[in-house]
XYZ file of C-alpha atoms in Angstrom:
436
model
C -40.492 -26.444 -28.274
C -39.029 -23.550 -30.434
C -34.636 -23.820 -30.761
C -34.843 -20.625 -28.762
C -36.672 -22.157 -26.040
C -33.671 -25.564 -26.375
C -30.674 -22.974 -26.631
C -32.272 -20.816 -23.711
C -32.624 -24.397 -21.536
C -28.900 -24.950 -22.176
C -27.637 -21.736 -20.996
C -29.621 -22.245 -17.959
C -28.655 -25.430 -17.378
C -25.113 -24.620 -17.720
C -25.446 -21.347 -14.867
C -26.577 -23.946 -12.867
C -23.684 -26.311 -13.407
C -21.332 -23.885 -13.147
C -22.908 -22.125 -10.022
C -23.253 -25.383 -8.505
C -19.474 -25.728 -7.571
C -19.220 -22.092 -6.133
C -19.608 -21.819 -2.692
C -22.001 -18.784 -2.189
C -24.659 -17.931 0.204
C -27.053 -17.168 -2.702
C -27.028 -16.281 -6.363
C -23.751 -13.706 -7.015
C -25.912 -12.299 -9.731
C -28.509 -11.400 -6.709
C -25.831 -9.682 -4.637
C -26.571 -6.471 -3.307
C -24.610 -3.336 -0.880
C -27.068 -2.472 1.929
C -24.532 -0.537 4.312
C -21.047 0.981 4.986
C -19.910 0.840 8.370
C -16.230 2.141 10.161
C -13.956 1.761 12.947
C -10.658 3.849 13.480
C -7.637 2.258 14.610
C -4.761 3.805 16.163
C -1.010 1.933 16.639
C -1.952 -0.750 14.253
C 0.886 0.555 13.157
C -0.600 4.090 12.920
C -4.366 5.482 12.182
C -6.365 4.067 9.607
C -10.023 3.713 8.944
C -11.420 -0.220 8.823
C -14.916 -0.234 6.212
C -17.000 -2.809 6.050
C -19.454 -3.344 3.359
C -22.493 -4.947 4.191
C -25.294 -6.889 1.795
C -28.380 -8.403 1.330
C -27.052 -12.020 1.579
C -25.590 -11.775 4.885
C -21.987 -11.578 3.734
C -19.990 -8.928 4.130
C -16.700 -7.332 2.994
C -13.336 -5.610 4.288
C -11.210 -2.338 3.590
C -8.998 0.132 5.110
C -8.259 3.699 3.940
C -4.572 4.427 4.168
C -3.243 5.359 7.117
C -3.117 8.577 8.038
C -6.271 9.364 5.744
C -10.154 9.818 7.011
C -13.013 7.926 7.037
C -15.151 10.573 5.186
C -13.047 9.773 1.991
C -14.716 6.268 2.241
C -18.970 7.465 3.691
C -19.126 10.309 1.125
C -19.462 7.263 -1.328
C -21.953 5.401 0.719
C -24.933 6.569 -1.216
C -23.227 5.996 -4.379
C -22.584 1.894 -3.615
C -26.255 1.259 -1.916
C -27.872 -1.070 -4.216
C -24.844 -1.809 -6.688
C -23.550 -5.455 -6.721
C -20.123 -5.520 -5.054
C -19.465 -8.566 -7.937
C -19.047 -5.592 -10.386
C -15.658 -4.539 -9.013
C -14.177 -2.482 -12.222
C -17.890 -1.244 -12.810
C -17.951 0.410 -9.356
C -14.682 1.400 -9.596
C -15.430 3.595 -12.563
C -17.536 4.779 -10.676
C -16.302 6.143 -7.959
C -12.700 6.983 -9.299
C -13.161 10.676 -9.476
C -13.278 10.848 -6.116
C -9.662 9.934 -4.915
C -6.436 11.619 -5.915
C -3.124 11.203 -4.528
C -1.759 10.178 -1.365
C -4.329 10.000 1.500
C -7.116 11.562 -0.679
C -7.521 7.502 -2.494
C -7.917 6.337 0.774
C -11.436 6.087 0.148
C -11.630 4.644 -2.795
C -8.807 2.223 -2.513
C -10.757 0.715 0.855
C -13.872 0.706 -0.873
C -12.064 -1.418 -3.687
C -10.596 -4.125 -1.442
C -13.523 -4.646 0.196
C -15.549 -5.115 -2.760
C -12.675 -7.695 -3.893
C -13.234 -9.401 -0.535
C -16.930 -9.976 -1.101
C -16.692 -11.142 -5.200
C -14.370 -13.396 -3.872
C -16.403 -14.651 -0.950
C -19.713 -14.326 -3.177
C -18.003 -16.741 -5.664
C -15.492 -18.878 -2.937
C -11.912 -18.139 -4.947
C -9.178 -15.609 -3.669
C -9.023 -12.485 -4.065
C -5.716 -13.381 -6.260
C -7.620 -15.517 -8.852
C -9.919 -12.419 -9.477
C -6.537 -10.639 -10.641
C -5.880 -13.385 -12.683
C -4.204 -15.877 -10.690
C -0.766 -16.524 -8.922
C 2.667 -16.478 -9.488
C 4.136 -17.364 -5.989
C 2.570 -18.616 -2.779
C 4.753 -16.621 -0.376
C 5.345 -13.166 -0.567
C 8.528 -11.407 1.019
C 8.611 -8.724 3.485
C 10.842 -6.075 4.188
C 10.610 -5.246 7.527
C 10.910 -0.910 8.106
C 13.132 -0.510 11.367
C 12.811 2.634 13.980
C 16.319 4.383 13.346
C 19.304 4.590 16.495
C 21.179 7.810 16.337
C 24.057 5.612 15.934
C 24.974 3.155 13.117
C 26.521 0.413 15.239
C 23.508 0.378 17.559
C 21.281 0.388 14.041
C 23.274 -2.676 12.842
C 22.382 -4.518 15.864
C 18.752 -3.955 15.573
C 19.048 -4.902 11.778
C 20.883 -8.038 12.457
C 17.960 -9.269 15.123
C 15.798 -8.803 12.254
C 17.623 -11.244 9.991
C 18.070 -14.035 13.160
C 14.199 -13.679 13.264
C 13.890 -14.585 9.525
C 13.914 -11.372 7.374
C 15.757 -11.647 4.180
C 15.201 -7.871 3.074
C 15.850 -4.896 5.155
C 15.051 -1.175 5.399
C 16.043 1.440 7.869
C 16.166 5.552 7.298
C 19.216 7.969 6.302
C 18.580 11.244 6.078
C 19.555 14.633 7.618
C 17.287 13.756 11.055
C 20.634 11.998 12.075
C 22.919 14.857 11.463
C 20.705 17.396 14.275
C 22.774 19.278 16.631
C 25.862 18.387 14.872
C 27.572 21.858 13.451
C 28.592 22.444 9.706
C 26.512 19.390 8.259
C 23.192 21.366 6.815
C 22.800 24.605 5.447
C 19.547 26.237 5.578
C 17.439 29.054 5.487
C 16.162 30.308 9.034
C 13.385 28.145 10.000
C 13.288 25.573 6.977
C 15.018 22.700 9.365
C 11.714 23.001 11.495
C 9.306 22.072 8.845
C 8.115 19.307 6.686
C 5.157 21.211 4.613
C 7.850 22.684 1.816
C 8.603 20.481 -1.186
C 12.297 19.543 -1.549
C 13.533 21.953 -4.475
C 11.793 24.925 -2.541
C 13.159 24.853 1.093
C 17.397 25.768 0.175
C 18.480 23.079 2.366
C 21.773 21.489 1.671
C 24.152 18.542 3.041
C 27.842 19.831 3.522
C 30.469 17.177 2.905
C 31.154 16.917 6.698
C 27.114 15.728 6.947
C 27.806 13.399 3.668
C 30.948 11.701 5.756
C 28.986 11.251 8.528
C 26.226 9.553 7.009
C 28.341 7.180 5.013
C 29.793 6.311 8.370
C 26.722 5.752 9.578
C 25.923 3.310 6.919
C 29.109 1.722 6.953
C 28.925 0.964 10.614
C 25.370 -0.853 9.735
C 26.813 -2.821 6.673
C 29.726 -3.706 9.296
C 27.523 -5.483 11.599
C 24.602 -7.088 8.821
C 27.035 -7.589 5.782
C 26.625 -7.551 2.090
C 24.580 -10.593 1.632
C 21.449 -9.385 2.763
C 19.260 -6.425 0.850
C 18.977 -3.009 2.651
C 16.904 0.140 1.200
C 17.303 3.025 2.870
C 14.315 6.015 2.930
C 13.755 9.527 4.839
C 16.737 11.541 3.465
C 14.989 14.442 4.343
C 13.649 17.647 2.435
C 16.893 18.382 0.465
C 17.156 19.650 -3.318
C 17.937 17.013 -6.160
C 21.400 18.188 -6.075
C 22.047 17.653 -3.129
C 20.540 14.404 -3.530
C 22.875 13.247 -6.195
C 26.094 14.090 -3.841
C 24.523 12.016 -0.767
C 23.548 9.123 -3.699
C 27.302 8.996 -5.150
C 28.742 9.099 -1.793
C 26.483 6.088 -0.640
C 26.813 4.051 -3.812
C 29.695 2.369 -2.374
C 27.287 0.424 -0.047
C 25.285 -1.177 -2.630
C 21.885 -0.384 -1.205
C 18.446 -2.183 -2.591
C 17.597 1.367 -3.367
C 17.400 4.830 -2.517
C 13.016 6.029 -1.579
C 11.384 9.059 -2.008
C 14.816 11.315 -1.741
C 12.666 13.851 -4.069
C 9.124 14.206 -4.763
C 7.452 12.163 -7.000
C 5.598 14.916 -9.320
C 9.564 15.965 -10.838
C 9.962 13.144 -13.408
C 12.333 14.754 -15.169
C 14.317 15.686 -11.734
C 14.132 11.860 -10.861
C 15.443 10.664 -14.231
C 18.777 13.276 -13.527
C 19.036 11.668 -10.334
C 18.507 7.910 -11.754
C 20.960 9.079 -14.160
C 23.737 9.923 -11.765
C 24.163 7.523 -9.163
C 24.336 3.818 -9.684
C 22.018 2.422 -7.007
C 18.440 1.943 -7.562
C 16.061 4.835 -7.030
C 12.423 4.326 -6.414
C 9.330 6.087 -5.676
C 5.598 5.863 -5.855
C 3.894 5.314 -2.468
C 2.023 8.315 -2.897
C 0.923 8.074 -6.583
C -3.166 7.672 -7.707
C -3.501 5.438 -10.635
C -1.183 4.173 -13.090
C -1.401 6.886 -15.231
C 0.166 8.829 -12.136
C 2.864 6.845 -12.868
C 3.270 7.010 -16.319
C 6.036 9.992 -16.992
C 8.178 7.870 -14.785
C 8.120 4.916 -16.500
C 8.511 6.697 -19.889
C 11.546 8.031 -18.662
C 12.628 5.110 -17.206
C 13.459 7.576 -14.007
C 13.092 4.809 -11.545
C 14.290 1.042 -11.030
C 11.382 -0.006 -8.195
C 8.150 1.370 -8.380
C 6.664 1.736 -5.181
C 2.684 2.049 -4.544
C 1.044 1.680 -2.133
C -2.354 0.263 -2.832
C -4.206 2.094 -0.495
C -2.996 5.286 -2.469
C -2.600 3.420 -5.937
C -5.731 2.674 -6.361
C -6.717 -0.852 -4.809
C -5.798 -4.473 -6.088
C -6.680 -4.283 -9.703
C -5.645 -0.964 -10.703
C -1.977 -1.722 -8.643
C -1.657 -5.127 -10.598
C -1.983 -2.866 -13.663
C 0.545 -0.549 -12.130
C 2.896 -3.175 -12.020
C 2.436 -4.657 -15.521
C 2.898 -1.387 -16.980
C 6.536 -1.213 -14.953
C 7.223 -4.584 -16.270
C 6.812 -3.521 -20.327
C 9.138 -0.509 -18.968
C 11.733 -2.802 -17.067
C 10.840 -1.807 -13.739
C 10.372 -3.995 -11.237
C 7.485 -3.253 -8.524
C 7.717 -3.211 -4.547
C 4.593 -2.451 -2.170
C 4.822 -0.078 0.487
C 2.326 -0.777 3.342
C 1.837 0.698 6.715
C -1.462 -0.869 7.703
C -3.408 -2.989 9.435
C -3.728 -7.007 8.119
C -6.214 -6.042 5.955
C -4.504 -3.967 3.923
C -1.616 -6.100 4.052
C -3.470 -8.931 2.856
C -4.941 -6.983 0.066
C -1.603 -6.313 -0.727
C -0.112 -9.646 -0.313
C -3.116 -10.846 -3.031
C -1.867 -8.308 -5.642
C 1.620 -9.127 -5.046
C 0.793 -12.623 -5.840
C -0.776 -11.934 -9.193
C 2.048 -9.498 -10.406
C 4.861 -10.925 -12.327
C 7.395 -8.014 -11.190
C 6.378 -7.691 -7.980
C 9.758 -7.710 -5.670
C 8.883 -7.446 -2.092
C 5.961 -5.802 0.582
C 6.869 -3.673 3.350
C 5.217 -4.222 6.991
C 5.515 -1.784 9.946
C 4.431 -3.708 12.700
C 7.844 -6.483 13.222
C 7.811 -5.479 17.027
C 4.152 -5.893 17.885
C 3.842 -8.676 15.386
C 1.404 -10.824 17.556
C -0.526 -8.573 18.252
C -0.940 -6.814 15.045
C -1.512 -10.395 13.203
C -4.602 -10.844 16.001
C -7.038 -8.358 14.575
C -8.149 -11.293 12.566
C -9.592 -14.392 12.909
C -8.695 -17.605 10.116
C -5.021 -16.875 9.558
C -1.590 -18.027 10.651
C -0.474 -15.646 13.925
C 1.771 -14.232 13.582
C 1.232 -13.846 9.897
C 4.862 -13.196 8.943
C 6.992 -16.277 9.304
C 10.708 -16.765 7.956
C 10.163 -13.270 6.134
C 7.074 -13.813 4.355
C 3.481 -14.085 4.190
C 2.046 -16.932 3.157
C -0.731 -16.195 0.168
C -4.648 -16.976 1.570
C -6.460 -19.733 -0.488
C -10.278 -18.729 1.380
C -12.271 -16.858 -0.607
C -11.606 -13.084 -0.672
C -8.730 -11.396 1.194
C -8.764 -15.060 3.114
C -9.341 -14.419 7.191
C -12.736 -15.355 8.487
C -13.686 -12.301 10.538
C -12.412 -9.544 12.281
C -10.930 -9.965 16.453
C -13.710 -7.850 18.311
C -11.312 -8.396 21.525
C -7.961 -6.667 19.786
C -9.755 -4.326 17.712
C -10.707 -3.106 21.027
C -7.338 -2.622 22.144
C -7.063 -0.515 18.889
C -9.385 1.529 19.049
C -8.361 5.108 18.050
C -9.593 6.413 21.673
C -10.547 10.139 19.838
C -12.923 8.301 17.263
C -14.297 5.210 19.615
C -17.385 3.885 17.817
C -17.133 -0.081 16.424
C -19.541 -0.035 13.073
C -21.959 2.255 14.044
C -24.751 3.812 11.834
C -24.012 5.580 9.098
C -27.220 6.329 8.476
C -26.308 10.014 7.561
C -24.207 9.519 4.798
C -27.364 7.465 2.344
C -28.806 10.307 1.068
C -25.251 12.272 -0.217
C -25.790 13.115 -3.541
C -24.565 15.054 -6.396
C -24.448 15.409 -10.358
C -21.440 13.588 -10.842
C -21.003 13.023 -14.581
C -17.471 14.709 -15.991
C -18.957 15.553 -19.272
C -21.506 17.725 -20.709
């Protein structure tokens, strides 16, 4: 026998070994996508799209395109995944990267990349977290996002229940919506109250001092029934000009709020490191943002405390862990924003574990919390308790299967079918190459 031959014995001797303490159905190396099937949801907390990636093993894996997104942004990559191995996450993503931008439009892509997460880490028994690296906590915090009350005593209540239930970081909305109907509190251009298509800067709408006073009352009568001991970001300003922006920011400064979301948008670095620049609470965007290098000019300008993505936008679990190591060498800390279903908040709560920075995950769905944790099978319900989540140690995103019963009940009623044939979408093609 040749030293080849001895050396090439070793190497297979030592696959063997080390494949012999993974828990797989067959050979990960083997591993193959056969199928993409959907199901819409609607009120889990909103509409989103639920993939699910089969193979040739038997196993299969989750995703979810971002809510409000639509399932074609996940099929019109079917053809592209049939007959890749799902154990090639950062290979596939590559691949298929082109294809998403921001917001909604990554929906695909994103969905596609936590499912393929969930089946390397099923295909080789770890969590999804110890394919990012590993962990740095085994709980992760939520912030609970609360429905507004026109008034602020009646939104104090609602915020206190949430801290007797066990939430130790709050978030509730203050923006112009609360000033309607009330004279000499907005100017505006005819018609530009009625809309939400025009960017901030363009629409001319501005908060009087009379609609700055009321707001601050409005947040003072919150901090007067939750206190200053507990964390409160505040979101939904409305479409008004950086300017204006800055004025509402100074006036609410004297609250000491976790931080001030999305009051412009994210494209206007430069207009978010003026506003970072003039008030002294936190500012933070990002749930919206493709890729890290989306979020690059704000981090180079340091224009934000708390980046914000969402990983259904951002670009999945690897490429958000990246996101938020790149705000860590730029002192910025990282918070998730997630309006999903469990398995994007899952996905999320596995990133969040393997990110040094990350601060705390949002979840939507505190008042149908049962019902919401249902959808799957193999976890804690509900799956917040005391303000957290509690980080899955099964293999891939960590639940067992989905709740055919509840996933019934959700069921977006305009879009009924439950994983039927996509058969239509395996022959989509193109020349996709970016270079010549």
């Amino acid at each position: 026998m040749s030293v080849w031959q001895q050396v090439q014995i070793g190497r297979d001797e030592m696959t063997d070994s080390v494949e012999a303490n993974v828990d797989v159905y067959s050979r990960p190396s083997d591993l193959k996508i056969t199928d993409m099937r959907v199901v819409n949801l609607r009120g889990a907390p909103f509409r989103s799209t639920i993939i699910r990636l089969d193979t040739n093993q038997g196993i299969c894996g989750y995703g979810e395109v971002r809510d409000g997104g639509s399932e074609t942004y996940a099929l019109m990559l079917k053809s592209r995944l049939i007959g890749e191995n799902p154990c090639n996450v950062d290979k596939i993503f590559r691949k298929i990267k082109q294809f998403g931008h921001h917001a909604r439009q990554a929906g695909g892509v994103c969905g596609i990349e936590m499912a393929l997460m969930d089946l390397a880490g099923k295909a080789y028994g770890v969590p999804a977290y110890q394919l990012a690296g590993g962990k740095f906590r085994d709980r992760v915090l939520c912030y609970c996002d609360t429905p507004s009350e026109k008034k602020g005593s009646d939104m104090g209540k609602r915020l206190k229940e949430r801290i007797e239930s066990g939430f130790g970081f709050l978030k509730m909305d203050v923006g112009i919506g609360l000033l309607s109907g009330t004279e000499n509190t907005l100017i505006a251009p005819p018609d530009m109250l009625s809309t939400n298509e025009i960017m901030h800067p363009f629409t001319g709408i501005q908060i009087t001092d009379k609609g700055i006073d009321l707001l601050c009352q409005y947040v003072a009568e919150v901090r007067e029934e939750i206190g200053y001991e507990v964390p409160l970001a505040v979101d939904h300003f409305g479409h008004i000009g950086v300017e204006s922006c800055i004025r509402l920011g100074k006036a609410l400064d004297q609250f000491s709020l976790a931080w001030y979301e999305d009051m412009i948008p994210w494209q206007f670095a430069d207009q978010w490191q003026r506003l970072a620049e003039s008030v002294d609470t936190p500012v933070c965007t990002g749930e919206d943002i493709y890729l890290k290098e989306g979020f690059m000019p704000l981090f180079e300008r340091r224009a934000i405390a708390v980046a914000h993505p969402d990983l259904a936008s951002s670009g999945g679990i690897l490429e958000t862990k990246k996101v938020g190591d790149l705000a860590q060498d730029h002192g910025i800390a990282m918070a998730l924003h997630m309006a999903m279903s469990p398995i994007a908040a899952l996905a999320s709560v596995h990133c969040a574990a393997a990110t040094e920075n990350f601060m705390v995950l949002e979840n939507h769905s505190i008042d149908q919390l049962y019902q919401w944790s249902s959808l799957i099978k193999g976890l804690p319900v509900p799956l917040i308790e005391d303000g957290h989540i509690a980080v899955p140690e099964g293999p891939g995103l960590g639940f067992t299967d989905l709740n055919e019963e509840v996933v019934k009940a959700f069921v977006d009623p305009n879009n009924p079918g439950i994983f039927e044939s996509t058969d239509r979408w395996d022959n989509e093609g193109a020349h996709d190459r970016l270079w010549s």
